Structure formats: structure tokens, C-alpha cells
XYZ file of N, CA, C and O in Angstrom:
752
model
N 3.866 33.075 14.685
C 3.962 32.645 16.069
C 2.559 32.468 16.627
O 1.834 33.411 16.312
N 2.186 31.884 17.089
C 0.935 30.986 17.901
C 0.830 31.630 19.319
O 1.776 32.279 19.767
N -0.175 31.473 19.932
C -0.105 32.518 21.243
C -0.693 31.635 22.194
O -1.843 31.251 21.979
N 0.156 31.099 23.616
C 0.031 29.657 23.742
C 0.117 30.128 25.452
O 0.787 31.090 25.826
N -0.633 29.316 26.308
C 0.017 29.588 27.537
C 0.468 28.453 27.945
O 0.245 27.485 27.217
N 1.205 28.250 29.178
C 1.910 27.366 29.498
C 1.799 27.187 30.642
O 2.161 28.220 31.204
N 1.365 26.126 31.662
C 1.656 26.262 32.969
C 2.523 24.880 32.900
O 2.243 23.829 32.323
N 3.587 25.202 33.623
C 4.622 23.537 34.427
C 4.962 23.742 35.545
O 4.368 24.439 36.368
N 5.981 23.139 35.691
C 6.020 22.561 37.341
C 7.620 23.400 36.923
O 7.913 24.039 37.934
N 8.480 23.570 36.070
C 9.480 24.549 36.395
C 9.738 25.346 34.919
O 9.314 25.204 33.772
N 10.504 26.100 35.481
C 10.648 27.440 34.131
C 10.980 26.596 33.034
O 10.500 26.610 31.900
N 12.003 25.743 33.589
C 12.584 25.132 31.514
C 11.402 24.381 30.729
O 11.086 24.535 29.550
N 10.835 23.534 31.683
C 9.561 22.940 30.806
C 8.865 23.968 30.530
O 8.604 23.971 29.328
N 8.373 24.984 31.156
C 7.519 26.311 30.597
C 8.516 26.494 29.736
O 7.815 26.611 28.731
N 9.681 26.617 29.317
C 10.184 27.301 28.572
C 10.100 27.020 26.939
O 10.070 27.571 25.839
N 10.088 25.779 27.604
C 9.749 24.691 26.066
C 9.005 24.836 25.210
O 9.276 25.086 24.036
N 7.392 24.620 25.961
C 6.247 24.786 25.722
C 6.355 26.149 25.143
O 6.282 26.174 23.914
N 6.523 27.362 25.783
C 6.559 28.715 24.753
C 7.236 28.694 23.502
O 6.755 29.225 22.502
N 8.437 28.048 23.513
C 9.461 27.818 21.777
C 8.101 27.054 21.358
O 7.582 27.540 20.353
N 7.493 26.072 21.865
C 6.432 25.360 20.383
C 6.151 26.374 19.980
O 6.818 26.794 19.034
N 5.024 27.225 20.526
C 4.625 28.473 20.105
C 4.945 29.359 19.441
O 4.239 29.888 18.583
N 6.036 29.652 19.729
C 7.160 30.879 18.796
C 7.173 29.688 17.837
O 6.518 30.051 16.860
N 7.545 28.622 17.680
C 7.703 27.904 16.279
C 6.423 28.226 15.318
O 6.360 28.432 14.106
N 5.472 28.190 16.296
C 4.002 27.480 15.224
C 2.801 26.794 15.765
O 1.628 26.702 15.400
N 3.290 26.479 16.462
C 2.591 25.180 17.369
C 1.532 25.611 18.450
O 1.721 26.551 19.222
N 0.346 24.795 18.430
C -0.373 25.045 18.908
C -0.129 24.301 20.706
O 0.787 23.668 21.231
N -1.482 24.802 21.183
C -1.838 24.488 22.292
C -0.636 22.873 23.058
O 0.364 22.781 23.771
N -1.541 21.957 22.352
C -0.894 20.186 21.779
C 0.274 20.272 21.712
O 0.838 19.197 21.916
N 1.030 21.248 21.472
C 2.328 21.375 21.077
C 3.115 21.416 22.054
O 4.068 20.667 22.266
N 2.682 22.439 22.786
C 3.240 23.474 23.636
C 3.421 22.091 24.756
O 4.432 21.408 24.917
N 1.893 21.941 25.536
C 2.345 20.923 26.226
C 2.861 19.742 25.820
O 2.901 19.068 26.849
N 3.346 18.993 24.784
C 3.686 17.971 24.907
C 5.382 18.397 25.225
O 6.030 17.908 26.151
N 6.006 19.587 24.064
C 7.020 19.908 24.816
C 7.468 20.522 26.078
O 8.673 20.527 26.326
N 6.803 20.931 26.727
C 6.791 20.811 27.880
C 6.735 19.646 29.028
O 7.294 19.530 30.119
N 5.811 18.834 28.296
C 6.168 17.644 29.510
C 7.474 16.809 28.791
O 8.307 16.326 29.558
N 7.611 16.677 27.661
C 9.007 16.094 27.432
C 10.301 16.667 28.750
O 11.114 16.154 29.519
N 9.902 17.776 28.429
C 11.252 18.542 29.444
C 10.763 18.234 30.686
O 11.734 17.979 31.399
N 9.375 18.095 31.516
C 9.532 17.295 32.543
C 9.506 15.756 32.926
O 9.364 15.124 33.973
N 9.663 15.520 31.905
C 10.127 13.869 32.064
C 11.346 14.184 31.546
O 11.625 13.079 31.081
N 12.277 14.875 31.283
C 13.654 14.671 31.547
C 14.398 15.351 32.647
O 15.488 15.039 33.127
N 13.422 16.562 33.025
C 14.454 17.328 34.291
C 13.962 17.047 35.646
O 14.574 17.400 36.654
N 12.620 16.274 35.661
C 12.362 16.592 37.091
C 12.153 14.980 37.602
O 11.015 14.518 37.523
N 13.352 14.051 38.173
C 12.999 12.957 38.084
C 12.551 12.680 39.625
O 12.784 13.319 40.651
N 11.946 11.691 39.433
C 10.819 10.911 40.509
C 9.723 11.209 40.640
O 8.823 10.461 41.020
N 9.600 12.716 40.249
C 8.544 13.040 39.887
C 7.689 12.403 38.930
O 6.766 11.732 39.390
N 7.840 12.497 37.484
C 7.318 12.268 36.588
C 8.730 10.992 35.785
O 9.813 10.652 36.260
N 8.222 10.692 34.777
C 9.044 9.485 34.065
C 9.319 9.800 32.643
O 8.431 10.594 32.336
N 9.872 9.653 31.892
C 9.813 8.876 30.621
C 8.956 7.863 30.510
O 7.936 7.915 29.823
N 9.416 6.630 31.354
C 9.375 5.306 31.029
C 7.666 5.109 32.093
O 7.265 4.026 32.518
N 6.890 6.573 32.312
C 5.794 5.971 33.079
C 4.405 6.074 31.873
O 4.424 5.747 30.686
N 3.121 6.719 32.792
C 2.186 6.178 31.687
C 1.525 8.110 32.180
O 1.635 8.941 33.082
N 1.008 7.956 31.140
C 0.045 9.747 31.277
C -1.415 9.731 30.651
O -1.775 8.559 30.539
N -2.201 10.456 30.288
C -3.270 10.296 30.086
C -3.245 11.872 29.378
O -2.780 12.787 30.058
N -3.670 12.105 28.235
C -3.336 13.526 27.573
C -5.045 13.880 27.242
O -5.694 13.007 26.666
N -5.560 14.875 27.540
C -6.536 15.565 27.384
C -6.850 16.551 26.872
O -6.640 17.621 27.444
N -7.559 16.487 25.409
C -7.364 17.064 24.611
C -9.101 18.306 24.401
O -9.883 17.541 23.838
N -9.758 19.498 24.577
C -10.315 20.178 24.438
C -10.725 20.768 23.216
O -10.392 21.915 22.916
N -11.493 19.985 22.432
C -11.453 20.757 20.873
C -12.098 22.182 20.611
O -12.927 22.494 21.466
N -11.911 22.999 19.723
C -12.834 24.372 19.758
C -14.072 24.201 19.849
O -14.512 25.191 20.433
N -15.364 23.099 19.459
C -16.444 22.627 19.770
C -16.669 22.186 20.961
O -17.608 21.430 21.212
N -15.763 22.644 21.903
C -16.172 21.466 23.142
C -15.876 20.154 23.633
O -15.768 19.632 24.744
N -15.748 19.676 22.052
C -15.652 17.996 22.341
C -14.013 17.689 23.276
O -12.884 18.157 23.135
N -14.700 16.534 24.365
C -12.967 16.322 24.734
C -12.806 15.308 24.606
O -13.761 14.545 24.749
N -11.603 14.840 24.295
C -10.989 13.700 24.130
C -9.851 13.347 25.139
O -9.094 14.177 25.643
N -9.836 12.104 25.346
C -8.792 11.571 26.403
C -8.290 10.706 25.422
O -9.011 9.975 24.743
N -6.474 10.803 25.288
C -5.861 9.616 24.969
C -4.973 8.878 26.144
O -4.205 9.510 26.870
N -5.159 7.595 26.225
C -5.347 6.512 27.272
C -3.706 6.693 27.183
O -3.364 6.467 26.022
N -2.395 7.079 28.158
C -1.309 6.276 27.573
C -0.839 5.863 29.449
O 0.158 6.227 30.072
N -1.563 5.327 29.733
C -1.219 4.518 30.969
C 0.051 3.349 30.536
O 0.405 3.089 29.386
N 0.453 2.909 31.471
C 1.512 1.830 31.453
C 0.714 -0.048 31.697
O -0.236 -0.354 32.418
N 1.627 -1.029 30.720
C 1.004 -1.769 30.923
C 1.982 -3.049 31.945
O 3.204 -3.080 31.800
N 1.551 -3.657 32.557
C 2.697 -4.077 33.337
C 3.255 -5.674 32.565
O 2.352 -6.441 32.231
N 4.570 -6.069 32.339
C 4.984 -7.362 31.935
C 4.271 -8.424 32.904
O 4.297 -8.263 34.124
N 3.693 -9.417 32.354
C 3.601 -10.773 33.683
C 2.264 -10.538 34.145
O 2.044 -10.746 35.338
N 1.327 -10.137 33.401
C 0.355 -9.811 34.574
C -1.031 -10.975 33.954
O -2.210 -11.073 34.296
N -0.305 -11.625 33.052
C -1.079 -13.035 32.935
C -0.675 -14.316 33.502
O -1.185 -15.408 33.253
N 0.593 -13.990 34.534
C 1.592 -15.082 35.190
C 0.179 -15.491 36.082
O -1.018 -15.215 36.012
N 1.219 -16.461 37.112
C 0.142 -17.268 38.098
C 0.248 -16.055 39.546
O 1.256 -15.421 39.858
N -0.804 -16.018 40.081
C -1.180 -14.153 40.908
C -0.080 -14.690 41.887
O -0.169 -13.520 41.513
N 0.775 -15.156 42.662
C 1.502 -15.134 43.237
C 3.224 -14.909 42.675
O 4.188 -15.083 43.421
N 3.316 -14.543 41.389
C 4.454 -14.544 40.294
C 4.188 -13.092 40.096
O 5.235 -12.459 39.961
N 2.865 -12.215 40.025
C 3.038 -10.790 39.960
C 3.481 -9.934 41.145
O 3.249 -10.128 42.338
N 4.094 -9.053 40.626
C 5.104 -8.296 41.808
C 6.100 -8.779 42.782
O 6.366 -8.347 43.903
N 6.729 -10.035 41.936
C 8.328 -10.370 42.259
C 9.053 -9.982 41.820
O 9.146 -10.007 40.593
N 10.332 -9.176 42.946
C 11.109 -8.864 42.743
C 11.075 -7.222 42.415
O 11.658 -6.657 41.490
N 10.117 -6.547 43.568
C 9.783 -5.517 43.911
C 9.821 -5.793 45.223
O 9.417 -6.770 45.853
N 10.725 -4.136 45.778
C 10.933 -4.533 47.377
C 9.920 -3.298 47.234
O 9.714 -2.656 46.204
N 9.172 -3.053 48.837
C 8.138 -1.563 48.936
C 9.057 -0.831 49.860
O 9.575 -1.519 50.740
N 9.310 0.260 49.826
C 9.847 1.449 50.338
C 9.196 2.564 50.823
O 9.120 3.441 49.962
N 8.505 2.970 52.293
C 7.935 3.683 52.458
C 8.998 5.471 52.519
O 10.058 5.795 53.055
N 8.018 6.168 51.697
C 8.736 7.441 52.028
C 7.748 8.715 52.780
O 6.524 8.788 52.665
N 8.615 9.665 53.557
C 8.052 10.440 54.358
C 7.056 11.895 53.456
O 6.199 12.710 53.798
N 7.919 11.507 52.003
C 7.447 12.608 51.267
C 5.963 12.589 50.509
O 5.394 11.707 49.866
N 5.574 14.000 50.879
C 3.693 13.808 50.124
C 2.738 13.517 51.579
O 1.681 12.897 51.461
N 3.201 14.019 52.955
C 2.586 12.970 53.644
C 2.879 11.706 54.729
O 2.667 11.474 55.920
N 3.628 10.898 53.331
C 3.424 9.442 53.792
C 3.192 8.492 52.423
O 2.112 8.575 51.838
N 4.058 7.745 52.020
C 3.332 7.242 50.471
C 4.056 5.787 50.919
O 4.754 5.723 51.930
N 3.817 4.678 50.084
C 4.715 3.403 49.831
C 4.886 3.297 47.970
O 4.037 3.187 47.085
N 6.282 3.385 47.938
C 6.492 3.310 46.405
C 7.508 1.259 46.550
O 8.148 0.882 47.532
N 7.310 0.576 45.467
C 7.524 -0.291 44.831
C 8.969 0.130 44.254
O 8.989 1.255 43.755
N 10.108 -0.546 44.241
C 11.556 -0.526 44.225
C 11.789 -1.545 43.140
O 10.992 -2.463 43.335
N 12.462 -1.760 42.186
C 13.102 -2.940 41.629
C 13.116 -3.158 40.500
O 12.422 -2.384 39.842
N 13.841 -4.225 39.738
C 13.412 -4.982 38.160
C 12.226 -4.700 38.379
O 11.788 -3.633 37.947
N 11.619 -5.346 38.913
C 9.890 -5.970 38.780
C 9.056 -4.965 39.062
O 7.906 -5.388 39.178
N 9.167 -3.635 39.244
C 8.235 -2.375 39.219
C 8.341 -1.612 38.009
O 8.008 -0.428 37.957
N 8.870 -2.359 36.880
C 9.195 -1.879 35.426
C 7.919 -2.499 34.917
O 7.391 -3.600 35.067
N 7.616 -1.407 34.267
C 6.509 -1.659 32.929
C 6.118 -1.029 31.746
O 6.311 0.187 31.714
N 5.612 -1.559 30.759
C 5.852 -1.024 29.851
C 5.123 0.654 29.701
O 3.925 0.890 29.856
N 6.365 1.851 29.310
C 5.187 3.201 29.068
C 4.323 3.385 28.018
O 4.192 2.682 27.015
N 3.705 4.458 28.353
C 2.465 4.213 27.302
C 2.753 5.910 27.115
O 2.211 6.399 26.124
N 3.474 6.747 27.892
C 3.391 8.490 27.521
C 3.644 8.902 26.227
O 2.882 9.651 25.616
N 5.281 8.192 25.505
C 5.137 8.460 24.424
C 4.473 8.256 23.431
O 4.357 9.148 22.591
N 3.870 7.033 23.275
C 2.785 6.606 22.925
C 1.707 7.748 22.414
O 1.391 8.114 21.283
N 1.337 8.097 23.547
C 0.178 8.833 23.929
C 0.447 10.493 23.790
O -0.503 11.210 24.105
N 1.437 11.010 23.427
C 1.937 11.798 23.077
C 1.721 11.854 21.345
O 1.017 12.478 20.551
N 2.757 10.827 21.300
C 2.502 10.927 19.321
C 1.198 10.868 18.728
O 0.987 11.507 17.697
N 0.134 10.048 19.355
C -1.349 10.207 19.113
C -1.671 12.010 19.093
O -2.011 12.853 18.263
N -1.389 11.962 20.286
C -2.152 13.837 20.575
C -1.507 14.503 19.255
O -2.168 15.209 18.493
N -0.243 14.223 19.085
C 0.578 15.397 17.920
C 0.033 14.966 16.744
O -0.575 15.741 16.006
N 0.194 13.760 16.483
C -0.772 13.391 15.195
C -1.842 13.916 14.727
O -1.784 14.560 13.679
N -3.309 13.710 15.562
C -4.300 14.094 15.443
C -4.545 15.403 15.897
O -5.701 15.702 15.597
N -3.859 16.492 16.601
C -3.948 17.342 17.021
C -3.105 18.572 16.773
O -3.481 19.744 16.784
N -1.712 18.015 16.512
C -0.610 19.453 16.416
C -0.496 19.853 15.404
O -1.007 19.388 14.386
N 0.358 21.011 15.510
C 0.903 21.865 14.113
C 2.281 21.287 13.962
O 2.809 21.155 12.857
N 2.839 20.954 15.065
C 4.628 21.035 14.779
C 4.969 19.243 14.200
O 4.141 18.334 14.146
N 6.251 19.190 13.880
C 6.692 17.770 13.361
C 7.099 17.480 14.732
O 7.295 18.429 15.491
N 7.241 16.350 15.115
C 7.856 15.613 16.201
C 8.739 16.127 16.538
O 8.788 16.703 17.625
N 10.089 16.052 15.374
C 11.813 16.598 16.243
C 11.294 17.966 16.528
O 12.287 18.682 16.658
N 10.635 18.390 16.625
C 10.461 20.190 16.766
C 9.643 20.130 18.619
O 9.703 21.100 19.374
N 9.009 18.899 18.967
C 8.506 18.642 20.382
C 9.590 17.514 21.450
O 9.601 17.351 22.670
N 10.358 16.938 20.425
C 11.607 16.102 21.468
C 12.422 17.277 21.623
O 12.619 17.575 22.801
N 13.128 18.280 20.473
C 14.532 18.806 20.413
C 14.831 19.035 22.004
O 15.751 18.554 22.665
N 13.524 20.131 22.528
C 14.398 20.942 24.070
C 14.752 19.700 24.891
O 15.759 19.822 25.589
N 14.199 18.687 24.932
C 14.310 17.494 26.122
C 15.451 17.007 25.780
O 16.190 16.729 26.724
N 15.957 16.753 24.432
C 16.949 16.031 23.941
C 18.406 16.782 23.924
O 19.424 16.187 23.570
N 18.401 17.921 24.272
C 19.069 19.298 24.127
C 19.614 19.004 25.501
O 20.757 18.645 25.787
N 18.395 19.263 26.452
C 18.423 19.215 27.861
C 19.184 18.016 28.599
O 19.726 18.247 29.680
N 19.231 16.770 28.043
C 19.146 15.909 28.376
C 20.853 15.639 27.914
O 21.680 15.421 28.800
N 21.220 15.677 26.590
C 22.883 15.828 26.274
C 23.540 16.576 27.697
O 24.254 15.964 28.492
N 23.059 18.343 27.874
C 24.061 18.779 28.212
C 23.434 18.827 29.724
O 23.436 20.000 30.101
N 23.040 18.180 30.454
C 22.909 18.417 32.041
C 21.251 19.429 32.027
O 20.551 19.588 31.027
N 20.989 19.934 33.300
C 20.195 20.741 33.907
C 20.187 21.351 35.460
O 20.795 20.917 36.438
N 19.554 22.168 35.389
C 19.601 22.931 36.683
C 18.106 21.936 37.364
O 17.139 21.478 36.756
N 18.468 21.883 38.849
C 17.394 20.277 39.306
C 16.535 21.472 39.741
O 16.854 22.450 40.416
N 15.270 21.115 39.135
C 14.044 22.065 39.713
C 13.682 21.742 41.074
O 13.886 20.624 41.547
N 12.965 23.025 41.939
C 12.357 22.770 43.438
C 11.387 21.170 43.993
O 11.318 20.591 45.077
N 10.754 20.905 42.607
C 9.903 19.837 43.365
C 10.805 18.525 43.145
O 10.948 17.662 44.010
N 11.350 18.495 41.968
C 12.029 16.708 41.968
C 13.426 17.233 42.915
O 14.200 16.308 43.163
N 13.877 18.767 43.532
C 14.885 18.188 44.353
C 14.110 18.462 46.181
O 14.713 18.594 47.246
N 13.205 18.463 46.014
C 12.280 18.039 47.160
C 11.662 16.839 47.229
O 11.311 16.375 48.314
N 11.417 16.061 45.795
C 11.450 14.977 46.363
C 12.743 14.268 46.963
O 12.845 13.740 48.070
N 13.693 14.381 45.980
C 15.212 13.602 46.438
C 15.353 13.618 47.994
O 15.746 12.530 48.415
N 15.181 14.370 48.768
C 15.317 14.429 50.147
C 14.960 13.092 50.445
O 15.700 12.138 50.683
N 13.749 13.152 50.401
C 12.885 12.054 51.096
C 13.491 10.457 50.377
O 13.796 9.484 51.067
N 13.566 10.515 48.678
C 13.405 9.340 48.002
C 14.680 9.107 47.310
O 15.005 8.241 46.498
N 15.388 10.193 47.881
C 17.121 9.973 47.177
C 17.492 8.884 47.247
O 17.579 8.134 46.275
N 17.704 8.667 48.097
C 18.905 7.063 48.903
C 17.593 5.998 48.937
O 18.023 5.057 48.270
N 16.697 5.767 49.212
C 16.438 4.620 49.289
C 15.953 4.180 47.678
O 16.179 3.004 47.396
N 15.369 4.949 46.705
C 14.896 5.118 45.641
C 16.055 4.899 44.626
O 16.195 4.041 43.754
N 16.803 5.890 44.990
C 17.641 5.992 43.662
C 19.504 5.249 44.295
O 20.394 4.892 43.522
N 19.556 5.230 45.288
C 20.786 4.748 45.945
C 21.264 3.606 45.488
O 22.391 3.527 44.999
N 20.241 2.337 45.631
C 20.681 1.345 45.513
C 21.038 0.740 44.229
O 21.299 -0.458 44.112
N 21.048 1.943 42.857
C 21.717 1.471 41.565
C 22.446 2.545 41.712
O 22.095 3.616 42.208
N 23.766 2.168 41.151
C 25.158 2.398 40.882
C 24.966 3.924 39.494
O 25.578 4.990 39.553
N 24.289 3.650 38.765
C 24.098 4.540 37.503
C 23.327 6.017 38.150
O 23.916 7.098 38.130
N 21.880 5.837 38.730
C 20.936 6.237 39.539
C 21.624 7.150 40.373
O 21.658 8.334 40.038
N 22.360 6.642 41.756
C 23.199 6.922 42.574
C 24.172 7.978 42.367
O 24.336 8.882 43.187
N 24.888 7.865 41.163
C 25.658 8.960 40.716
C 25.226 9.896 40.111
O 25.737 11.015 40.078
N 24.008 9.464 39.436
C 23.256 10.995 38.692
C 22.436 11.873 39.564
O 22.542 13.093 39.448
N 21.532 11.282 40.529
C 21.229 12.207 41.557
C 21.328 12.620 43.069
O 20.850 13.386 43.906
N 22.337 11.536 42.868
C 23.015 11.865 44.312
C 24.566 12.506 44.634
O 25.643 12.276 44.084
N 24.259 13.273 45.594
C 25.919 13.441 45.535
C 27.123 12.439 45.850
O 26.910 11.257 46.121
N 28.773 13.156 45.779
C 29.221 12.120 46.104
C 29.360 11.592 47.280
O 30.129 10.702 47.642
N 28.694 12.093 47.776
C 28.722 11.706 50.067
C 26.928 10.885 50.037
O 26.511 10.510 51.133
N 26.236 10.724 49.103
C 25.472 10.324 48.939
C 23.961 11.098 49.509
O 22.868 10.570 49.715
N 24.358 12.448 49.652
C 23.145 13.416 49.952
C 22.629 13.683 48.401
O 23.329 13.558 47.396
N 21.453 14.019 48.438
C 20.478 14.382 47.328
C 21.193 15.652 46.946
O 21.854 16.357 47.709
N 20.939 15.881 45.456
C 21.337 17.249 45.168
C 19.879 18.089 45.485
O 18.710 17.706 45.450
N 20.481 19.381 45.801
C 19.898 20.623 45.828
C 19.046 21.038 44.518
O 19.347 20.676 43.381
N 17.880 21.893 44.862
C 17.325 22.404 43.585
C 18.360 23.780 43.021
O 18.663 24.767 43.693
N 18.699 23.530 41.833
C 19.280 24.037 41.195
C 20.909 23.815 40.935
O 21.737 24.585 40.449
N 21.033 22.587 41.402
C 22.578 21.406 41.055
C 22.450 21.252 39.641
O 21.555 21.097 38.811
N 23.265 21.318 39.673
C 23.244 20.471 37.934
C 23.674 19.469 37.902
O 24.781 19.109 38.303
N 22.612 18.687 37.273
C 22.365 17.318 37.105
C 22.394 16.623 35.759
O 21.565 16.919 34.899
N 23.392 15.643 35.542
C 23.248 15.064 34.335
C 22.749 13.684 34.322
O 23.199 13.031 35.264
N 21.964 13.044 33.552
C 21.492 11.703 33.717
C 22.153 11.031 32.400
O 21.289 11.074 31.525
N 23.120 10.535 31.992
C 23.670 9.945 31.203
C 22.903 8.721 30.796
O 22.567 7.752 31.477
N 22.696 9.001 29.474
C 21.799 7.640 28.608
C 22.396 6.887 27.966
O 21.812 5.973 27.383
């Protein structure tokens, strides 16, 4: 067993990250399963389908950044053809923010990407041993952590309302946001 710390944004992704550890798995490990589990439990927050940037600290010092930003479709179109078919949606949450709505705010991710680099060059564990908890998690439902069901307040209904699939996974059926600690299934 490997002796690993973990900080996340809720217990199950910490929870994750500690099984790398008890497996074997180093540092690299720990967090990548860990953010797997928060790109599956804590949505709006974080994504699957967004882009991350993984930072890697070697025992010499040296650091490394692997790039896995998102790249957007169309962005060699003619400049009045980029960002059609994105409506903007201001929300109250964070502040004050304007988030981008639609087909056309899809682009391609770069996390997993940028993930399998870090495990490659960096981990102890095999891959299915850093998807399993997310994929686990993700079959049978979850308990909705404090920050993605603090965002829902704010970004429930206008964010996630207006698709039919979306709508039913994190909203209730009166169309209020679920609570932190609802259980939530996102059907794939």
C-alpha cells in the first residue's frame, strides 16, 4: 500500500483517490482517480467532456504540465460562424458569471487525454484500476455533493432544464434542483 494524500471537493472522490493507494498507486494515481469521480459526481462543476491541465512534481523538482485543455469544432470557420448556436445565460452563482448554453458550446475534451499521458508517464496503477470507482459510481447513482448541489440552485433550470435527458437527471420532478445529498443518477 502507497501512502498518498488526497484533497477533493467531496468524500467519494477523496475516497477514490485513497483505494489508488491501498491498491499501489502513487501520488498520479490517486488524483487522477479522484478527479474521475469528480467528473462524474459533481456536475457543472467540473466535466468529463471539459479540458484540465494536470501538474505533475517530480522527486527532483522538475515540474511538468500536461496541456489537456479543450479544443473547440469550427474555429477555422468565417469569425462570424464561431459561437452559433450558443445562447449566454447569466447566473447569480460565484458572484455573478455568464456561461454559454447549447450544441455550439460543445468542444472537443482534452482531460482524458491528459489524464492517460500523466498515468503513462507517471503512475503505478493500469488504467481500469483509475476509471473502476467513476464507472462503479456512475452505473449505480450517487449521493449529490455540497458544491455541484450549490451550484444547481443557481444553474439548475436554466443550464440543465432546457434538455429533456439533463432535466431529469438533475432536476427534480417539480423542476427544483436536487439537494446535496439526493441521489442522483445520470444515465449514459
Amino acid at each position: 500500500m502507497s501512502r498518498v494524500a488526497v484533497a477533493a471537493a467531496s468524500q467519494i472522490a477523496a475516497d477514490a483517490g485513497v483505494e489508488a493507494g491501498r491498491l499501489g498507486g502513487n501520488a498520479v494515481d490517486a488524483a487522477i482517480a479522484a478527479s474521475f469521480v469528480s467528473l462524474t459526481t459533481d456536475p457543472g462543476i467540473v466535466a468529463l467532456g471539459g479540458g484540465s491541465y494536470v501538474t505533475v512534481s517530480e522527486p527532483d523538482g522538475t515540474t511538468i504540465v500536461i496541456d489537456g485543455y479543450v479544443e473547440m469544432p469550427g474555429r477555422s470557420a468565417a469569425p462570424e460562424a464561431v459561437g452559433a448556436a450558443i445562447e449566454q445565460v447569466h447566473l447569480a452563482y460565484g458572484g455573478g458569471i455568464t456561461t454559454g448554453i447549447g450544441y455550439g458550446s460543445v468542444a472537443t475534451p482534452g482531460s482524458v487525454a491528459a489524464f492517460g499521458l500523466a498515468s503513462e508517464r507517471f503512475g503505478a496503477l493500469e488504467w481500469p484500476a483509475l476509471v473502476e470507482p467513476a464507472r462503479a459510481i456512475a452505473a449505480t447513482g450517487f449521493e449529490l455533493p455540497a458544491a455541484a448541489a450549490e451550484y444547481l440552485v443557481d444553474a439548475g433550470r436554466p443550464i440543465y432544464g432546457w434538455h429533456p435527458e439533463s432535466r431529469a437527471a438533475l432536476l427534480r420532478p417539480d423542476g427544483s434542483p436536487h439537494r446535496k445529498g439526493d441521489r442522483v443518477h445520470c444515465p449514459g
